PDB file of C-alpha atoms and ligand atoms in Angstrom:
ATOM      1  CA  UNK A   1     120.327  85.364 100.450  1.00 32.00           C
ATOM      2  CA  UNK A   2     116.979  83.785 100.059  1.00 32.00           C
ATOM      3  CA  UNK A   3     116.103  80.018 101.746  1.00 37.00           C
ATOM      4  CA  UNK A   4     116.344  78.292  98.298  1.00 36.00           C
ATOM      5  CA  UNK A   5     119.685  80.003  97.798  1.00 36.00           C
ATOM      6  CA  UNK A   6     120.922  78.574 101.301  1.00 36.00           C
ATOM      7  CA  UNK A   7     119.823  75.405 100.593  1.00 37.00           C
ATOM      8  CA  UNK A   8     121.278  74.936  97.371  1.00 38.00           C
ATOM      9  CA  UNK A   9     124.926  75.647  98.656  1.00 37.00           C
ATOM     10  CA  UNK A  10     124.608  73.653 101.262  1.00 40.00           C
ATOM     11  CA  UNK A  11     124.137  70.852  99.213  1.00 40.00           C
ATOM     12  CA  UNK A  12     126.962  71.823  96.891  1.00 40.00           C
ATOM     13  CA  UNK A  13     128.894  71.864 100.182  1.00 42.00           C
ATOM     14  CA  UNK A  14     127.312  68.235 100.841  1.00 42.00           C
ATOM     15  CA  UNK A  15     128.964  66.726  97.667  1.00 43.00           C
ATOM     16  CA  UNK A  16     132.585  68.996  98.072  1.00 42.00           C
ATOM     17  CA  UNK A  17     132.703  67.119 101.296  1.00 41.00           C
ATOM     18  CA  UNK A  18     132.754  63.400 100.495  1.00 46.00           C
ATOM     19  CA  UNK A  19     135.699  64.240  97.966  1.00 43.00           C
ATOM     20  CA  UNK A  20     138.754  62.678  99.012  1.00 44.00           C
ATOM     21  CA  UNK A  21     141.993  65.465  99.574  1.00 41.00           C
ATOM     22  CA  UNK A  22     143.319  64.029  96.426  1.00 44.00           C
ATOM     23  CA  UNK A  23     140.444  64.756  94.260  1.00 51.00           C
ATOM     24  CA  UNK A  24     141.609  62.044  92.200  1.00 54.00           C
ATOM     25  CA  UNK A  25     137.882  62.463  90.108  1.00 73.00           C
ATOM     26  CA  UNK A  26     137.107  58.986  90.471  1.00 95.00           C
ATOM     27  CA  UNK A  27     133.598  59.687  91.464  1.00 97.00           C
ATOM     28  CA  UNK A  28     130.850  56.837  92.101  1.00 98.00           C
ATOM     29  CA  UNK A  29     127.679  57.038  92.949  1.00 97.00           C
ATOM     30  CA  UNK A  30     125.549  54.134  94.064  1.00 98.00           C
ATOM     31  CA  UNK A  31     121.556  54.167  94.162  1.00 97.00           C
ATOM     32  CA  UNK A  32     121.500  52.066  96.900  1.00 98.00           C
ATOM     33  CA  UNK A  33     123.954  52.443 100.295  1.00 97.00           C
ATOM     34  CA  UNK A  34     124.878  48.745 100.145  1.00 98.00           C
ATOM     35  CA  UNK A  35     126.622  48.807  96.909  1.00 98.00           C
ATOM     36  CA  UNK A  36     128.469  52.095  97.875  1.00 98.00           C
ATOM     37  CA  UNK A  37     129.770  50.335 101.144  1.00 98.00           C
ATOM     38  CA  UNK A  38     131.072  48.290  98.301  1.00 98.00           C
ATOM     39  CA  UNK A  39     132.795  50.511  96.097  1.00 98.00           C
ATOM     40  CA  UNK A  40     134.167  51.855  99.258  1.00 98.00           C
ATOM     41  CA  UNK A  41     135.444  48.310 100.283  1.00 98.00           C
ATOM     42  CA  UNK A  42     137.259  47.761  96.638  1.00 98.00           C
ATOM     43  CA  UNK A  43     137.661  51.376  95.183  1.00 98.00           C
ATOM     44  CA  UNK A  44     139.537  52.240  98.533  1.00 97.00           C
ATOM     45  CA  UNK A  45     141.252  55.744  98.753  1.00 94.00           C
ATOM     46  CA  UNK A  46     140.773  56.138  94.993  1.00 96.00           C
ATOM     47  CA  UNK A  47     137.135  56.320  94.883  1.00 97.00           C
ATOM     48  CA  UNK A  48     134.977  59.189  96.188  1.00 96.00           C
ATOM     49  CA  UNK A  49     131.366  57.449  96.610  1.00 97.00           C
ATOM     50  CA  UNK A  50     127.953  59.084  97.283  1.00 96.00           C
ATOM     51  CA  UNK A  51     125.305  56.729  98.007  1.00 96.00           C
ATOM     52  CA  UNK A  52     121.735  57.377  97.295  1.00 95.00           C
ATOM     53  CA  UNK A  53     119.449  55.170  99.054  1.00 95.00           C
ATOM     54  CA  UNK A  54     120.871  55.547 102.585  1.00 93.00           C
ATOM     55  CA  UNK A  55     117.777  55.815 104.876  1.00 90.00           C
ATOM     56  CA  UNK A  56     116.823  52.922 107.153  1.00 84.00           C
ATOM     57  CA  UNK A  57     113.621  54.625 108.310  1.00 83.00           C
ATOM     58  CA  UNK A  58     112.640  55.080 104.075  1.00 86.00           C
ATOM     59  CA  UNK A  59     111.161  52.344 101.793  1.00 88.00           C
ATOM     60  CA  UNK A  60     113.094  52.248  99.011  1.00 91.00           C
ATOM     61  CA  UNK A  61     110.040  50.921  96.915  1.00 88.00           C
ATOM     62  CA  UNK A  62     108.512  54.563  97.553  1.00 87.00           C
ATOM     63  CA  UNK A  63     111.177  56.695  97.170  1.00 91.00           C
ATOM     64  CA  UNK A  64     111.093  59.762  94.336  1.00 88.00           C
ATOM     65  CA  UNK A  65     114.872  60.838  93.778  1.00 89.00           C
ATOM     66  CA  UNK A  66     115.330  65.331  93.932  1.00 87.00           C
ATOM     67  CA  UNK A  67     117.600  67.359  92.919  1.00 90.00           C
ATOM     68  CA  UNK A  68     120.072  66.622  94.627  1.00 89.00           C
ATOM     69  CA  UNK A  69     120.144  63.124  92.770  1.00 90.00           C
ATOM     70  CA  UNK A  70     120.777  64.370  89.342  1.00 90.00           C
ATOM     71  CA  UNK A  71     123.280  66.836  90.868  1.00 90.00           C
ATOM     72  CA  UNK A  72     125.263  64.022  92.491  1.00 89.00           C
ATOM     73  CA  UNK A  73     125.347  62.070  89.015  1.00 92.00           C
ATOM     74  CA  UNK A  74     126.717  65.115  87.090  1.00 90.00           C
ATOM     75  CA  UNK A  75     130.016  64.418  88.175  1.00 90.00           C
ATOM     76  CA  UNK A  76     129.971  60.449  88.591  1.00 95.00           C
ATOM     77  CA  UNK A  77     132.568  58.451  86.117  1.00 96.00           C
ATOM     78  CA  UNK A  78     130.437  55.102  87.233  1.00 98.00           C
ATOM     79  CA  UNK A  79     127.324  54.694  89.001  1.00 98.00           C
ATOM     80  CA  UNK A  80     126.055  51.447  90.568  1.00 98.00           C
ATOM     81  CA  UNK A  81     122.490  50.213  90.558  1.00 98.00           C
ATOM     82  CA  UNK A  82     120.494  47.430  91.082  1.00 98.00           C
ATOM     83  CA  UNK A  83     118.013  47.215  88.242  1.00 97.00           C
ATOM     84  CA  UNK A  84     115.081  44.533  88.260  1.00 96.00           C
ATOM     85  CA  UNK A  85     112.690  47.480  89.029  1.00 93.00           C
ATOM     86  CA  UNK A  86     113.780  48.386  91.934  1.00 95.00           C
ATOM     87  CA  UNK A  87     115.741  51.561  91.395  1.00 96.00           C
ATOM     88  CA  UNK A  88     113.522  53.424  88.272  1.00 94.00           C
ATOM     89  CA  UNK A  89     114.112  56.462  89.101  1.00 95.00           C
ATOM     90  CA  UNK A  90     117.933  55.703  88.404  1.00 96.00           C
ATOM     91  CA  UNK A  91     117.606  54.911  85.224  1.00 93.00           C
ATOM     92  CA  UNK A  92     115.157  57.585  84.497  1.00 94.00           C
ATOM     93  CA  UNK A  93     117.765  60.152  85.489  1.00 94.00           C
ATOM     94  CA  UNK A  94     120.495  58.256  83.270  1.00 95.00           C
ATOM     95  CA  UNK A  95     118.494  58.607  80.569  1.00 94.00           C
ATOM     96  CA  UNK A  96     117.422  62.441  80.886  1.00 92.00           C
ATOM     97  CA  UNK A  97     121.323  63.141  81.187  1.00 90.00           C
ATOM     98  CA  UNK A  98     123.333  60.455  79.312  1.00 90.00           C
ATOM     99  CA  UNK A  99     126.982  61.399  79.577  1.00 90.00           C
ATOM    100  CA  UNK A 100     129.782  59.165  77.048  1.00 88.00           C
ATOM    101  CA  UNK A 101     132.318  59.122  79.790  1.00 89.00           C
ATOM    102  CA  UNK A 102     130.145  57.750  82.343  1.00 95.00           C
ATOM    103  CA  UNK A 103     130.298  53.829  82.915  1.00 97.00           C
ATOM    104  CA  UNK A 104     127.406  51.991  84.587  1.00 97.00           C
ATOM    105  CA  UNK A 105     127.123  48.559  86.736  1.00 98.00           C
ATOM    106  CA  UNK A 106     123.706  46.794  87.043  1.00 98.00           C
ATOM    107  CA  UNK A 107     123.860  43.632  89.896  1.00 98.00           C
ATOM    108  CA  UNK A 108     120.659  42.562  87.936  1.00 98.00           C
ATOM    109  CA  UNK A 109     122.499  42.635  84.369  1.00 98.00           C
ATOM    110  CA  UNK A 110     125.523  40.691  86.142  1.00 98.00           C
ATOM    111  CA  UNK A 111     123.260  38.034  87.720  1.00 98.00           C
ATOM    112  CA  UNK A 112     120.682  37.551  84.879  1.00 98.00           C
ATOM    113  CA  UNK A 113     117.713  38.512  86.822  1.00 97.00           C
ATOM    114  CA  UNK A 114     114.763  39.779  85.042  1.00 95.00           C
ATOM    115  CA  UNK A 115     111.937  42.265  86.169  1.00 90.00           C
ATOM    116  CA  UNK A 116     109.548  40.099  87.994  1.00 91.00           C
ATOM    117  CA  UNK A 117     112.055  37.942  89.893  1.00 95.00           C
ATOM    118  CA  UNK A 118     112.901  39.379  93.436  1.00 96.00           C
ATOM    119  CA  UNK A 119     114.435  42.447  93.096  1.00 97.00           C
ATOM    120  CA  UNK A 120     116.582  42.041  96.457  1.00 98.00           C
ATOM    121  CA  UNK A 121     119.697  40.582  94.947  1.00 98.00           C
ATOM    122  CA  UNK A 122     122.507  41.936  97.848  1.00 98.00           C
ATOM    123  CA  UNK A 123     120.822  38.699  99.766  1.00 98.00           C
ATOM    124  CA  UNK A 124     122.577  36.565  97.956  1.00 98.00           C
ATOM    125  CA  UNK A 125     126.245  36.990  98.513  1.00 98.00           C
ATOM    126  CA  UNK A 126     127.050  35.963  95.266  1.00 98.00           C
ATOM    127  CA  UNK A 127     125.411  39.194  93.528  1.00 98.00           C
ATOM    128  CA  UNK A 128     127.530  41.519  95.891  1.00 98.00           C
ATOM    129  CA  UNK A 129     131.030  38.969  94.335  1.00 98.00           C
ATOM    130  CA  UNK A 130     129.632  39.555  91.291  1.00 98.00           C
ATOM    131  CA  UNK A 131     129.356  43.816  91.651  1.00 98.00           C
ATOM    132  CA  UNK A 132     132.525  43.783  93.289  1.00 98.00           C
ATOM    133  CA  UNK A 133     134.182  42.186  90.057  1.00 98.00           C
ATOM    134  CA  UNK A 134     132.640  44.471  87.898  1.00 98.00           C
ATOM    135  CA  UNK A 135     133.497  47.453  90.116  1.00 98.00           C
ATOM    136  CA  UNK A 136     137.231  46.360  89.893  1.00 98.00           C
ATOM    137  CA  UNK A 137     137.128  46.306  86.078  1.00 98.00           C
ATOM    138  CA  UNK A 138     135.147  49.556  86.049  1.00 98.00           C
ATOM    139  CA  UNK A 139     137.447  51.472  87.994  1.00 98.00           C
ATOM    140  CA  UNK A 140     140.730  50.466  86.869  1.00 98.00           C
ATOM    141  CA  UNK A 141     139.482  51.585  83.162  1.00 97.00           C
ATOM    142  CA  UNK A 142     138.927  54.959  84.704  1.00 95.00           C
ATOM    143  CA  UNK A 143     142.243  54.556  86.893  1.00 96.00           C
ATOM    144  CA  UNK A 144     144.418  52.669  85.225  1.00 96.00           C
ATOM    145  CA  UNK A 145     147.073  53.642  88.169  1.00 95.00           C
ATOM    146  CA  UNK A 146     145.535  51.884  90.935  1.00 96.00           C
ATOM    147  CA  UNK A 147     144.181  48.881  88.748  1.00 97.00           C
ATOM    148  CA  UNK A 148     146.464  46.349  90.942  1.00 98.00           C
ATOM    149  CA  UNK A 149     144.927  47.727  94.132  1.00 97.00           C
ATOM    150  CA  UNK A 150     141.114  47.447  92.750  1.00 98.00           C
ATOM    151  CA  UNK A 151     141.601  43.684  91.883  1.00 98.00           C
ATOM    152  CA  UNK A 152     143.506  42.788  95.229  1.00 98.00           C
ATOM    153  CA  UNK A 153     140.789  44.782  97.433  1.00 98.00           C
ATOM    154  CA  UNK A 154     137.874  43.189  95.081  1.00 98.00           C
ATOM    155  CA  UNK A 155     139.257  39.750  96.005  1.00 98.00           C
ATOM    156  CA  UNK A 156     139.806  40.558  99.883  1.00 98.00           C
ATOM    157  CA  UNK A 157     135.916  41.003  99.902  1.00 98.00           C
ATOM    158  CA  UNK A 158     135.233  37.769  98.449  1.00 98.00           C
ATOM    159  CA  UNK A 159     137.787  36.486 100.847  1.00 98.00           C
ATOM    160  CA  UNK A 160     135.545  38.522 103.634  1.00 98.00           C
ATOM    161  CA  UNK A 161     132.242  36.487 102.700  1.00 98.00           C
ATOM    162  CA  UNK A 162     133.713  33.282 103.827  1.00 98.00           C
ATOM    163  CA  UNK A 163     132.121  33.159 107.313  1.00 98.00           C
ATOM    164  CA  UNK A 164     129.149  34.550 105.967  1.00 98.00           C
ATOM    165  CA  UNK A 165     129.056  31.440 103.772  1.00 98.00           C
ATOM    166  CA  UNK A 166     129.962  29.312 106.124  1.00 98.00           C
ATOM    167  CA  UNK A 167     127.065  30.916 108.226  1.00 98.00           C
ATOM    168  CA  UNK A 168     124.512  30.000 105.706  1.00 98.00           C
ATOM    169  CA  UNK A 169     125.627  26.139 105.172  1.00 98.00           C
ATOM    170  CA  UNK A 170     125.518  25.834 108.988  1.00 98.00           C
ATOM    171  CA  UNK A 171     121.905  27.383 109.102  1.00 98.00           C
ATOM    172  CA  UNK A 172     121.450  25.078 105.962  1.00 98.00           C
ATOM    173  CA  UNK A 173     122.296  21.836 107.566  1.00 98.00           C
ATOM    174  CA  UNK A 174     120.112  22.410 110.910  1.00 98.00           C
ATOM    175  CA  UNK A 175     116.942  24.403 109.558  1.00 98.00           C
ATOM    176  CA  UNK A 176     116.320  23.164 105.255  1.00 98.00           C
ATOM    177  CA  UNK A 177     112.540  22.909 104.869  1.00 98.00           C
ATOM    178  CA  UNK A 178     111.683  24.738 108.083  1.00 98.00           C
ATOM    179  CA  UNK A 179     108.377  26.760 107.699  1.00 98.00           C
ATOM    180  CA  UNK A 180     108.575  30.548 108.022  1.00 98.00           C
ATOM    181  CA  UNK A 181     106.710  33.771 107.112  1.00 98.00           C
ATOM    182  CA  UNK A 182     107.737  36.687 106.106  1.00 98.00           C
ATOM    183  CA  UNK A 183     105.974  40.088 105.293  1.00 96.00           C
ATOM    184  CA  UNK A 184     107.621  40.946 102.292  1.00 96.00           C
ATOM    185  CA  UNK A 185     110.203  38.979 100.123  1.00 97.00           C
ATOM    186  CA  UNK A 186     113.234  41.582 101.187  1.00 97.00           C
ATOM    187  CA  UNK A 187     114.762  38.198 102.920  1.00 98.00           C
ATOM    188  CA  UNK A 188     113.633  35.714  99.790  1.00 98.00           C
ATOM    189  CA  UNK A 189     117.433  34.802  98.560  1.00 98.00           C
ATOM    190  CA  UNK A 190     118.714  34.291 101.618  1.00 98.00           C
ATOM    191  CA  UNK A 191     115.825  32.058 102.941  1.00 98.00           C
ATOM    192  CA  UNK A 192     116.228  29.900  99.647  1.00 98.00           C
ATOM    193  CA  UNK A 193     119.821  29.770 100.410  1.00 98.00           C
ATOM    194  CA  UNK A 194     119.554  28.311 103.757  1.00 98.00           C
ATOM    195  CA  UNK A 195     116.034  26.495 102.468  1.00 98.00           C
ATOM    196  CA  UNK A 196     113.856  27.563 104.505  1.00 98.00           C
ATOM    197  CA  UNK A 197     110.382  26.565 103.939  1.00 98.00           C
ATOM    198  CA  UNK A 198     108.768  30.263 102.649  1.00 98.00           C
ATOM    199  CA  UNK A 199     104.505  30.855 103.343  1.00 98.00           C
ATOM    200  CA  UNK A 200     102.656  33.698 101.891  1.00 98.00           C
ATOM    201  CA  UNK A 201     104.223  34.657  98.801  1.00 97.00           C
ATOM    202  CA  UNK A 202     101.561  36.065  97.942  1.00 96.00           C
ATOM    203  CA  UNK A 203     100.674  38.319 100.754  1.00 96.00           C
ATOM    204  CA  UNK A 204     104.724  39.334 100.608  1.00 96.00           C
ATOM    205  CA  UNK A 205     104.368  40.527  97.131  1.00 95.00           C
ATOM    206  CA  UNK A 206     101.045  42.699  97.569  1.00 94.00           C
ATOM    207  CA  UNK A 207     102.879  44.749 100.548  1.00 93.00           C
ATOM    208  CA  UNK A 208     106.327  45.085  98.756  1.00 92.00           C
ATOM    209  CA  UNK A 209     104.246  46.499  96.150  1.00 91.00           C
ATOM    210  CA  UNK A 210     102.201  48.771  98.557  1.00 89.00           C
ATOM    211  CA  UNK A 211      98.958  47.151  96.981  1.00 92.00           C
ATOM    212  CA  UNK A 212      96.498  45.779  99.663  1.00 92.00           C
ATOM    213  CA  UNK A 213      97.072  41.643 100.157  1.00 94.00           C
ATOM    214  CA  UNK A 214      93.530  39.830  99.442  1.00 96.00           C
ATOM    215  CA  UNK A 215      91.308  39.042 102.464  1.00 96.00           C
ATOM    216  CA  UNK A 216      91.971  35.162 101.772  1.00 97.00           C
ATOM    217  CA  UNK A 217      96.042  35.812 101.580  1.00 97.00           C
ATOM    218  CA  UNK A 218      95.714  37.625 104.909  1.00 96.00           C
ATOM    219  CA  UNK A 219      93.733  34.471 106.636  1.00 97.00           C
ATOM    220  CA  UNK A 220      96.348  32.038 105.281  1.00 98.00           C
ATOM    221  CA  UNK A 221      98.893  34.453 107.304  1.00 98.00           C
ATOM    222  CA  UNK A 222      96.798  34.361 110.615  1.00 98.00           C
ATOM    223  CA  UNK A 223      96.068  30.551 110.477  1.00 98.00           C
ATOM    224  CA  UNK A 224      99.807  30.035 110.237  1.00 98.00           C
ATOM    225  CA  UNK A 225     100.641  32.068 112.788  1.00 98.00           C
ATOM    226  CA  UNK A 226      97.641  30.932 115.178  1.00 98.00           C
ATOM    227  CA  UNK A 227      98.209  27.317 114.687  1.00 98.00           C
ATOM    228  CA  UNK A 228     101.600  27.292 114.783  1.00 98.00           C
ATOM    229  CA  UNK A 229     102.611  26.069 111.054  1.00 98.00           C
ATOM    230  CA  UNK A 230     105.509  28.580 110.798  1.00 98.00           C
ATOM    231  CA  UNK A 231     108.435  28.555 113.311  1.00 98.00           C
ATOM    232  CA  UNK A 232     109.643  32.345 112.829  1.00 98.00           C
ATOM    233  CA  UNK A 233     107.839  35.334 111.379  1.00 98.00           C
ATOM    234  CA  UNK A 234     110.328  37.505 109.432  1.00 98.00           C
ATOM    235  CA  UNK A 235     109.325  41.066 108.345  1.00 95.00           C
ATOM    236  CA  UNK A 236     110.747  44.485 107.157  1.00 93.00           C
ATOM    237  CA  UNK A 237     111.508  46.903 109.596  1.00 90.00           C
ATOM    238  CA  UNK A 238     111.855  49.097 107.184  1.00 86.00           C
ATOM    239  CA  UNK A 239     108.095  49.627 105.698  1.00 81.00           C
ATOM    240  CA  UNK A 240     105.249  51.318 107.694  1.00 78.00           C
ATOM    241  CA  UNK A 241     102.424  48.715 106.899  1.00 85.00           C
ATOM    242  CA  UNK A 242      99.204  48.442 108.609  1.00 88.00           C
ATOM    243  CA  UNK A 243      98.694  44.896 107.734  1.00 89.00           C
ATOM    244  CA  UNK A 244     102.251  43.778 108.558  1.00 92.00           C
ATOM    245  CA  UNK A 245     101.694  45.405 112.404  1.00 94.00           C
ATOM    246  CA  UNK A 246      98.560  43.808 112.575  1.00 95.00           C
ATOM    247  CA  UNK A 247     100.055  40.377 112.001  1.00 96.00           C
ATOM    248  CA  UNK A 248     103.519  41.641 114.098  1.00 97.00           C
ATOM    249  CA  UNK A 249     101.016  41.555 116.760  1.00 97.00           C
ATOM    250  CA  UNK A 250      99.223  38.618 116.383  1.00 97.00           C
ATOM    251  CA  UNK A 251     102.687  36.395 115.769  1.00 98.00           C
ATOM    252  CA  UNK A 252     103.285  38.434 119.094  1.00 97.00           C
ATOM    253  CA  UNK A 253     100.073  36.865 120.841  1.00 98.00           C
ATOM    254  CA  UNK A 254     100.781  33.476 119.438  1.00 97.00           C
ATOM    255  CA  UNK A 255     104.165  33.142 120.584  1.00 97.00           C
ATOM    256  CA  UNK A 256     105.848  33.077 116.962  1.00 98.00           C
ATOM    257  CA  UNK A 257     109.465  34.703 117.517  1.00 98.00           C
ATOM    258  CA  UNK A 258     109.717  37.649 115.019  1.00 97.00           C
ATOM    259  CA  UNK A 259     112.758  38.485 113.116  1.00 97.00           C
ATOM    260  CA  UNK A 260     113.166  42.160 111.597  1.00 96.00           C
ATOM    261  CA  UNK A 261     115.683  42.775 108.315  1.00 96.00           C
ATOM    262  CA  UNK A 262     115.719  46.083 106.497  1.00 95.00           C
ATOM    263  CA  UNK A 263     116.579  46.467 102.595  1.00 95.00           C
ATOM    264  CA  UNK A 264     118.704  49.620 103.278  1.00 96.00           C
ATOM    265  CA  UNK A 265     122.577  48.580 105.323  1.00 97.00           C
ATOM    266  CA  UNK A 266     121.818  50.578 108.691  1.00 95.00           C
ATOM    267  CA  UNK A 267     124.445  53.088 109.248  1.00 94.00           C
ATOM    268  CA  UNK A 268     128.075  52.059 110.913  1.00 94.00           C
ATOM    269  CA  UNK A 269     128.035  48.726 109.300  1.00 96.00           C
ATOM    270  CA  UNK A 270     129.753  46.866 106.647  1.00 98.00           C
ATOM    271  CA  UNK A 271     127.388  44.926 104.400  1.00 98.00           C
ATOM    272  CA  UNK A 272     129.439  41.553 106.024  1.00 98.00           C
ATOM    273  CA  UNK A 273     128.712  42.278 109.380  1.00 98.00           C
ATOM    274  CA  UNK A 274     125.073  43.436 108.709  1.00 98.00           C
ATOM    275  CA  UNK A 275     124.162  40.055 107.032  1.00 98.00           C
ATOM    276  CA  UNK A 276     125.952  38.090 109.328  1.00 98.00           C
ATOM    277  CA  UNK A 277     123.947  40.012 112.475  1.00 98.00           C
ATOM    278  CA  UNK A 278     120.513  39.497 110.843  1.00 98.00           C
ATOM    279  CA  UNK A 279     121.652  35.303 110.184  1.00 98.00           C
ATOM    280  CA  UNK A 280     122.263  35.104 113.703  1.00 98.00           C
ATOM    281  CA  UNK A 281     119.251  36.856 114.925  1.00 98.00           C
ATOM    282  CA  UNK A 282     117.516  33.935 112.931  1.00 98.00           C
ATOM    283  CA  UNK A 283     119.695  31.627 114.075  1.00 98.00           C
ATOM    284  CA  UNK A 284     118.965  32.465 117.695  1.00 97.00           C
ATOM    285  CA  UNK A 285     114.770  32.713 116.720  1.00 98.00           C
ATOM    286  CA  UNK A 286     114.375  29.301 115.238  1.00 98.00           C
ATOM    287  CA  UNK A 287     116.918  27.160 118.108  1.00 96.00           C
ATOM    288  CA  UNK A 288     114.524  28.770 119.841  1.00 87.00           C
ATOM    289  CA  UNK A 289     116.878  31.046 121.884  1.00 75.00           C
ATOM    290  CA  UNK A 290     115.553  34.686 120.894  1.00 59.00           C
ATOM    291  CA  UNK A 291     113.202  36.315 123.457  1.00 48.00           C
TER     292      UNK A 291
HETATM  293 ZN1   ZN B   1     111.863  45.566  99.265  1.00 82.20          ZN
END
């Protein structure tokens, strides 16, 4: 049996294994690892999910989907993505193989965002109620049987966000209009949320697009960070930027506390408990309590 051979049942293997023993054929697949946590959290037992985006150490806004992609969709009954240009090569492989039977959920379509506006939209809470809605109504059409369970499990997560929320009013009430920075705009709905006080959109928007930020949007950066304007300096762990680490560095050398959040939910955790981990590592940076 030749390499390519081996490698090709292996990854049959790969998608055999996250069916569930009843095979009940209720197969999602989610383009990015956050919203599969969620049709995990409402489809239950019922739902067999594959995420694609899954890797912490990627960034997303480079990644070219293989094979293995358009193999995992050949079998999906609804697949989960979050539009506003930040999933393309989603939609490219819906197109190339449209299938009738095949029913698809776009946060961005559900929230009203448009390309242009930030396309993180799992930072605001309300886009992750919104998906979770949509995955109870998709799901039940395909399983009619296990309908009840889908709406009662979709409502236990919006129960779930309630300390998140609570979270973000307290942040709210002690830190509105505090100056930050941030490297990229993977935090943007959450800092508007709370109301933080957000420098350098610019310079955020030039490195989530992997274009190089302007010599004068880099300065603005450093004189914040030298002379203190910004409290906290929040960036993406997740993106290998030369710029960024430069300015990691110098936040470093002025005594600026950094926060790190990544776009992709790390492994182990529940989208609820990830958001409520990176809050409180912000918390703990602007009281002035992080190391
Ligand atoms: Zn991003």
């Amino acid at each position: 049996m030749t390499h390519r051979h081996t490698a090709l049942l292996a990854g049959a293997f790969a998608l055999l294994a996250t069916l569930p023993a009843s095979a009940a054929g209720l197969t999602v697949v989610a383009a990015e690892n956050f919203y599969g946590d969620l049709a995990r959290q409402v489809g239950g037992k019922a739902v067999a999910v594959t995420s694609i985006l899954s890797n912490p150490d990627q960034d997303p806004h480079l990644f070219e989907a293989d094979p293995s992609t358009a193999r995992a969709l050949k079998s999906a009954k609804v697949v989960v993505r979050n539009g506003v240009d930040y999933d393309p090569w989603m939609e490219k492989l819906l197109a190339a193989d449209p299938s009738p039977g095949r029913a698809e959920i776009v946060a961005a379509d559900l929230m009203g965002r448009k390309a242009g506006d930030n396309p993180h939209l799992w930072y605001d809470p309300r886009t992750m109620e919104a998906v979770a809605g949509a995955m109870a109504e998709r799901f039940a059409a395909a399983d009619p049987a296990a309908k009840a369970e889908f709406k009662s499990n979709a409502a236990a997560f919006d129960a779930s966000l309630k300390p998140l929320d609570a979270k973000i009013a307290a942040m709210k009430a002690k830190y509105a209009g505090t100056p930050v920075t941030a490297s990229e705009p993977v935090f943007g709905l959450m800092a508007e949320l709370i109301g933080l006080d957000v420098h350098n959109k610019a310079f955020q928007l030039a490195v989530m697009n992997n274009t190089e930020p302007s010599a004068s949007d880099v300065a603005a950066f450093e004189d914040d960070l030298k002379n203190h304007r910004v409290k906290v300096m929040i960036y993406n762990a997740q993106a290998d930027d030369q710029a960024v680490k430069r300015l990691v560095a110098l936040a470093k050398d002025s005594k600026i506390p950094i926060v790190g959040v990544s776009e992709t939910e790390p492994a182990g955790k529940t989208y609820q408990a990830w958001m409520f981990a990176q809050l409180d590592a912000l918390d703990s940076a602007l009281s002035g309590k992080a190391s």
